[in-house]
Coordinates of C-alpha atoms and ligand atoms in Angstrom, one line a residue:
A1 CA 0.0 0.0 0.0
R2 CA 1.3 3.3 -0.9
Q3 CA 1.2 6.1 1.6
T4 CA 2.2 9.7 0.9
V5 CA 5.8 8.6 1.4
P6 CA 6.6 5.8 -1.0
K7 CA 8.8 2.9 -0.2
A8 CA 12.4 4.1 -0.2
M9 CA 13.7 1.6 -2.7
D10 CA 16.4 3.8 -4.0
V11 CA 17.7 5.5 -0.8
K12 CA 21.4 5.1 -0.9
T13 CA 22.5 7.1 2.1
K14 CA 20.8 7.7 5.3
A15 CA 21.6 11.4 5.3
T16 CA 19.9 12.3 2.0
P17 CA 17.0 10.0 1.4
Q18 CA 15.8 10.4 -2.2
L19 CA 12.4 8.9 -2.0
K20 CA 11.4 7.6 -5.3
V21 CA 8.0 8.9 -6.4
S22 CA 6.4 6.7 -8.9
K23 CA 5.0 8.3 -12.0
E24 CA 1.8 7.7 -13.7
K25 CA 3.7 6.2 -16.7
D26 CA 5.0 3.5 -14.4
H27 CA 1.6 2.1 -13.8
P28 CA 0.0 -0.2 -16.3
P29 CA -3.0 1.1 -18.3
P30 CA -6.5 0.1 -17.0
P31 CA -7.0 -3.5 -17.9
P32 CA -9.5 -4.7 -20.5
D33 CA -13.0 -5.8 -19.3
N34 CA -12.0 -9.4 -19.7
V35 CA -8.5 -10.7 -18.9
L36 CA -7.5 -14.1 -20.3
E37 CA -5.3 -16.4 -18.4
P38 CA -3.4 -18.6 -20.9
S39 CA -3.7 -22.3 -20.6
S40 CA -1.2 -24.0 -18.3
V41 CA -0.5 -27.5 -17.0
D42 CA -3.0 -27.2 -14.1
R43 CA -5.5 -25.2 -16.1
P44 CA -5.4 -26.5 -19.6
D45 CA -8.4 -24.5 -20.8
G46 CA -7.1 -21.2 -19.4
A47 CA -9.5 -18.9 -17.6
V48 CA -11.3 -15.6 -18.0
Y49 CA -11.4 -13.0 -15.3
Q50 CA -14.1 -10.3 -15.6
V51 CA -12.5 -7.1 -14.3
G52 CA -14.4 -5.3 -11.6
K53 CA -13.7 -2.2 -9.5
M54 CA -10.3 -0.8 -8.8
L55 CA -9.0 -1.7 -5.3
G56 CA -6.0 0.5 -5.1
K57 CA -2.7 1.6 -6.6
G58 CA 0.8 0.8 -5.3
G59 CA 4.2 2.1 -6.6
F60 CA 4.1 0.2 -9.9
A61 CA 1.0 -2.0 -9.4
I62 CA -2.7 -1.4 -9.8
C63 CA -5.2 -3.7 -8.1
Y64 CA -8.6 -4.6 -9.5
Q65 CA -11.3 -7.0 -8.4
G66 CA -11.5 -9.9 -10.8
Y67 CA -14.3 -12.4 -11.2
L68 CA -13.3 -15.8 -12.4
L69 CA -15.8 -16.9 -15.0
P70 CA -17.8 -19.1 -14.7
T71 CA -17.5 -19.5 -10.9
R72 CA -17.7 -15.8 -10.3
H73 CA -15.4 -16.3 -7.4
K74 CA -13.8 -13.0 -6.6
Y75 CA -10.0 -12.3 -6.5
A76 CA -7.7 -9.4 -6.3
L77 CA -5.7 -8.9 -9.5
K78 CA -2.5 -7.2 -8.9
I79 CA -1.2 -5.9 -12.3
V80 CA 2.2 -4.6 -13.3
K81 CA 3.7 -3.8 -16.7
S82 CA 5.8 -6.6 -18.0
Q83 CA 8.4 -4.1 -19.0
M84 CA 9.6 -2.3 -15.9
P85 CA 12.9 -0.6 -14.9
S86 CA 15.3 -3.3 -13.9
K87 CA 15.2 -2.4 -10.2
M88 CA 11.4 -2.8 -10.1
Q89 CA 11.7 -6.0 -12.1
Q90 CA 14.0 -7.4 -9.5
K91 CA 11.7 -6.3 -6.6
F92 CA 8.8 -7.9 -8.4
Q93 CA 10.6 -11.2 -9.0
T94 CA 11.5 -11.4 -5.3
E95 CA 7.9 -10.7 -4.4
L96 CA 6.6 -13.4 -6.7
Q97 CA 9.1 -16.0 -5.6
I98 CA 8.5 -15.4 -1.9
H99 CA 4.8 -14.7 -1.8
S100 CA 4.0 -17.7 -3.9
K101 CA 5.5 -20.0 -1.3
M102 CA 3.5 -18.6 1.6
R103 CA 0.5 -20.4 2.9
N104 CA -0.9 -19.1 6.2
K105 CA -4.3 -18.0 7.3
N106 CA -3.0 -14.5 8.1
I107 CA -1.1 -14.0 4.8
V108 CA -2.9 -12.9 1.6
Q109 CA -3.1 -16.1 -0.4
F110 CA -1.2 -16.1 -3.6
L111 CA -3.1 -18.1 -6.3
R112 CA -1.2 -17.8 -9.6
A113 CA 0.6 -15.4 -11.9
F114 CA 0.4 -15.1 -15.7
S115 CA 1.1 -12.6 -18.5
Y116 CA -1.5 -11.0 -20.7
E117 CA -1.1 -8.1 -23.2
N118 CA 2.2 -6.9 -21.9
C119 CA 1.2 -7.0 -18.2
T120 CA 1.9 -9.5 -15.5
Y121 CA -1.1 -10.4 -13.3
L122 CA -0.9 -11.8 -9.8
V123 CA -4.1 -13.5 -8.7
L124 CA -4.5 -13.0 -5.0
E125 CA -7.0 -13.7 -2.3
L126 CA -9.4 -10.7 -2.2
C127 CA -9.3 -8.5 0.9
P128 CA -12.4 -6.4 0.4
N129 CA -12.3 -4.4 3.6
G130 CA -9.2 -2.2 3.1
S131 CA -6.2 -2.2 5.3
L132 CA -5.6 -1.9 9.0
M133 CA -4.5 1.7 8.3
D134 CA -7.9 2.6 6.8
M135 CA -9.6 1.1 9.8
V136 CA -7.4 2.7 12.4
K137 CA -7.8 6.1 10.7
K138 CA -11.5 5.8 10.5
R139 CA -11.8 4.6 14.1
R140 CA -9.0 6.9 15.5
G141 CA -7.5 4.0 17.3
L142 CA -8.8 0.5 18.2
T143 CA -9.9 -0.9 21.5
E144 CA -7.5 -3.2 23.4
P145 CA -9.4 -6.4 22.6
E146 CA -9.2 -5.4 18.9
V147 CA -5.5 -4.7 19.3
R148 CA -5.0 -8.1 20.9
F149 CA -7.0 -9.7 18.1
Y150 CA -5.0 -8.2 15.2
S151 CA -1.6 -8.4 17.0
V152 CA -2.0 -12.1 17.6
Q153 CA -2.9 -12.6 13.9
V154 CA 0.1 -10.6 12.7
A155 CA 2.4 -12.3 15.2
G156 CA 1.2 -15.6 13.8
A157 CA 2.0 -14.5 10.3
I158 CA 5.5 -13.3 11.4
K159 CA 6.2 -16.7 13.2
Y160 CA 5.2 -18.5 10.0
M161 CA 7.5 -16.3 7.8
H162 CA 10.4 -16.5 10.2
D163 CA 10.1 -20.2 10.5
K164 CA 10.4 -20.4 6.7
G165 CA 13.5 -18.0 6.8
I166 CA 11.6 -15.1 5.3
I167 CA 11.8 -11.5 6.7
H168 CA 9.0 -9.3 5.5
R169 CA 10.9 -6.0 6.2
D170 CA 7.9 -3.8 5.3
L171 CA 5.3 -4.6 7.8
K172 CA 3.0 -1.6 8.3
M173 CA -0.7 -1.0 8.8
G174 CA -1.1 -0.2 5.1
N175 CA 0.3 -3.6 4.1
I176 CA -2.1 -5.5 6.4
F177 CA -5.3 -6.1 4.6
L178 CA -8.7 -7.1 6.0
D179 CA -10.6 -10.1 4.5
R180 CA -14.3 -10.4 4.3
N181 CA -14.5 -11.5 7.9
M182 CA -12.2 -8.7 9.1
N183 CA -9.3 -11.0 9.7
A184 CA -5.8 -9.5 9.1
K185 CA -3.8 -10.7 6.1
V186 CA -0.2 -9.7 5.6
G187 CA 0.4 -8.7 2.0
D188 CA 2.9 -7.0 -0.3
F189 CA 6.1 -9.1 -0.2
G190 CA 7.9 -6.6 -2.4
L191 CA 10.7 -6.0 0.1
A192 CA 10.8 -9.4 1.7
A193 CA 14.1 -11.2 1.9
L194 CA 15.2 -14.8 2.3
L195 CA 17.4 -15.4 5.3
V196 CA 20.5 -17.3 4.2
T197 CA 21.1 -19.4 7.2
G198 CA 24.7 -20.4 7.4
K199 CA 26.7 -21.5 10.5
D200 CA 26.0 -18.3 12.4
M201 CA 22.7 -17.3 10.9
H202 CA 24.5 -15.0 8.5
T203 CA 22.0 -12.9 6.7
I204 CA 21.8 -11.0 3.5
R205 CA 22.4 -7.3 4.1
R206 CA 21.1 -5.2 1.3
T207 CA 22.9 -2.0 0.6
T208 CA 19.6 -0.2 -0.2
L209 CA 17.5 1.1 2.6
C210 CA 13.9 -0.1 2.4
G211 CA 10.7 0.3 4.2
T212 CA 8.7 3.4 5.3
P213 CA 10.6 5.6 7.7
N214 CA 8.0 5.4 10.5
Y215 CA 8.3 1.7 10.7
I216 CA 12.1 1.3 10.2
A217 CA 14.1 -0.3 13.0
P218 CA 17.2 1.6 14.0
E219 CA 19.5 -1.3 13.3
I220 CA 18.7 -1.1 9.6
L221 CA 20.4 2.3 9.7
E222 CA 23.5 0.8 11.3
K223 CA 26.0 -1.5 9.8
G224 CA 27.9 -4.4 11.5
K225 CA 25.1 -5.8 13.7
K226 CA 24.5 -9.2 12.4
G227 CA 22.3 -12.1 13.3
H228 CA 19.0 -10.5 14.3
D229 CA 17.8 -9.2 11.0
H230 CA 14.4 -11.0 11.3
M231 CA 13.8 -8.9 14.4
V232 CA 13.0 -5.9 12.2
D233 CA 9.6 -7.4 11.8
I234 CA 9.1 -7.5 15.6
W235 CA 10.0 -3.8 15.7
S236 CA 7.4 -3.1 13.0
L237 CA 4.8 -5.0 15.0
G238 CA 5.6 -2.8 18.0
I239 CA 5.1 0.3 15.9
I240 CA 1.8 -1.2 14.5
M241 CA 0.6 -2.0 18.0
F242 CA 1.4 1.5 19.2
A243 CA -0.4 3.0 16.2
M244 CA -3.5 0.7 16.7
L245 CA -3.7 1.9 20.3
T246 CA -3.1 5.6 19.7
S247 CA -3.8 6.0 15.9
K248 CA -0.3 7.4 15.3
P249 CA 3.1 5.8 14.9
P250 CA 5.3 6.6 18.0
F251 CA 8.1 8.5 16.2
Q252 CA 5.9 10.5 13.8
S253 CA 7.7 13.6 12.6
T254 CA 7.8 15.9 9.6
S255 CA 11.2 14.8 8.4
T256 CA 12.6 11.3 7.9
E257 CA 15.8 12.3 9.7
E258 CA 13.8 13.3 12.8
I259 CA 11.9 10.0 12.7
Y260 CA 15.2 8.1 12.6
R261 CA 16.6 10.1 15.4
R262 CA 13.5 9.6 17.6
A263 CA 13.6 5.9 16.8
R264 CA 17.2 5.5 17.7
E265 CA 16.7 7.3 21.0
R266 CA 13.3 5.6 21.6
D267 CA 11.9 9.1 21.9
Y268 CA 8.2 8.4 22.1
E269 CA 5.3 9.2 24.5
W270 CA 2.0 7.6 25.1
P271 CA -0.8 10.1 24.8
S272 CA -2.2 11.1 28.2
S273 CA -5.6 9.8 29.0
E274 CA -6.9 13.3 29.8
T275 CA -6.3 14.6 26.2
T276 CA -7.5 11.4 24.4
Q277 CA -10.1 10.2 26.9
K278 CA -8.7 6.8 26.2
Y279 CA -7.1 4.5 28.7
I280 CA -4.1 2.4 27.6
S281 CA -3.2 -0.4 30.0
L282 CA 0.3 -0.8 31.5
E283 CA 0.5 -4.2 29.9
A284 CA -0.1 -2.7 26.5
K285 CA 2.7 -0.2 27.1
D286 CA 5.0 -2.8 28.4
I287 CA 4.7 -5.2 25.5
V288 CA 5.2 -2.4 23.0
A289 CA 8.3 -1.2 24.9
S290 CA 9.8 -4.7 24.8
M291 CA 9.3 -4.9 21.0
L292 CA 11.1 -1.6 20.6
E293 CA 14.2 -2.8 22.5
D294 CA 17.5 -3.5 20.8
A295 CA 17.1 -6.4 18.3
D296 CA 18.7 -9.1 20.4
R297 CA 16.3 -8.3 23.3
R298 CA 13.0 -8.2 21.3
P299 CA 10.6 -11.0 22.1
D300 CA 9.8 -13.6 19.4
P301 CA 6.2 -14.2 18.3
D302 CA 5.6 -17.0 20.8
T303 CA 6.9 -14.9 23.7
I304 CA 4.8 -11.9 22.6
V305 CA 1.5 -13.8 22.7
Q306 CA 2.3 -15.1 26.2
H307 CA 2.6 -11.6 27.6
P308 CA 0.0 -10.5 30.2
F309 CA -1.4 -8.0 27.7
F310 CA -2.7 -11.1 25.7
T311 CA -3.3 -13.5 28.5
S312 CA -5.0 -11.3 31.1
G313 CA -7.5 -9.3 29.0
Y314 CA -10.5 -10.2 26.9
M315 CA -9.6 -11.7 23.6
P316 CA -12.2 -12.0 20.8
V317 CA -12.3 -15.4 19.1
D318 CA -13.3 -13.9 15.8
A319 CA -13.6 -10.3 14.6
D320 CA -17.4 -10.5 15.1
M321 CA -17.7 -7.2 13.4
T322 CA -19.4 -6.4 10.2
P323 CA -17.6 -4.4 7.5
K324 CA -20.2 -1.7 8.3
L325 CA -18.2 -1.0 11.5
L326 CA -15.6 0.6 9.2
T327 CA -17.9 3.4 8.4
L328 CA -19.2 4.0 11.9
P329 CA -17.8 6.9 14.0
P330 CA -15.2 6.1 16.6
D331 CA -16.4 4.3 19.8
D332 CA -17.7 6.5 22.6
P333 CA -15.0 7.0 25.1
Ligands
ADP401 P1 2.7 -2.2 -4.0 O1 3.4 -3.5 -3.9 O2 3.0 -1.5 -5.3 O3 2.8 -1.3 -2.9 P2 0.2 -3.2 -3.0 O4 0.5 -4.7 -2.9 O5 0.4 -2.5 -1.7 O6 1.2 -2.6 -4.1 O7 -1.2 -3.0 -3.6 C1 -1.6 -1.7 -3.9 C2 -3.1 -1.5 -3.4 O8 -3.9 -2.4 -4.0 C3 -3.2 -1.6 -1.9 O9 -3.0 -0.4 -1.2 C4 -4.6 -2.1 -1.7 O10 -5.5 -1.0 -1.8 C5 -4.8 -2.9 -3.0 N1 -4.6 -4.3 -2.7 C6 -3.5 -5.0 -2.8 N2 -3.6 -6.3 -2.5 C7 -5.0 -6.5 -2.3 C8 -5.8 -7.6 -1.9 N3 -5.3 -8.9 -1.8 N4 -7.1 -7.4 -1.8 C9 -7.6 -6.1 -1.9 N5 -6.9 -5.1 -2.2 C10 -5.6 -5.2 -2.4

């Protein structure tokens, strides 16, 4: 999901981030009314998708609803131009390779990929209720039971990815989509990386800086700290939990440099209950603080969900909310 600040794919130095703004020409043209999936081994007759409404735009991708004829089953079609600048080509290849191997109830299911009329189509599980970011914005923060519900789901997805040696590296509310039952589904594997596990869990260290500044862990900005790279996802979950509770990420600032400084110094404050009329429990503050520790001290997903924040408060079994809730005003304090 693209926010006002796009993913910093091309940032070379930390002092002068050059955020790459995608241009209209980078996006594919609107798709035809019917998209034909060519025949393949597991689908010898091919398939036809009837294109529905646009779901959103990313850096280089456009997403539309697609109805598979004749079942009318709905999917999300993520479309990119087949010809892209080589950097984006690479990013997209990684995304395809990694995402297609994921199978978890809290990760957007990847169904297939094919080419049609100079575009590449990814067929994905449809998440028709927007992202966690849309929901948190509309509701101006969630209740603690809701925060528990979504945090456990995202922690489960992180555990699954890490067990498979995958670091997502771009977890943020805009990349966590909501399915028809309002469950969280991690999407957008464009910046994910495969951990190369050698003797000492040696990891790929990319020279480029990626992610959105608000969610970037300080160790990404430093060199020479090895072995805990996957913990960047735990940092991001800490930021996501803070943002779900308060509706703002903890290090929010006007400049990227200032965000990084505040993150390095852990310079954040919980809003006071007088100004927000909202009570945030000590347990919530404690678990978030632990996730924003240095990488080697952050809890892993199993430890996170055993924290008193999760074990001593009410935990919904399912979202039990209708999509209508998204359009309702925030809860009464
Ligand atoms: P990019 O990789 O270019 O950032 P995204 O994967 O974030 O692109 O997709 C762009 C937009 O498309 C998202 O912000 C969202 O609105 C929509 N989108 C992406 N995947 C889905 C999905 N599975 N279901 C519904 N909408 C989606």
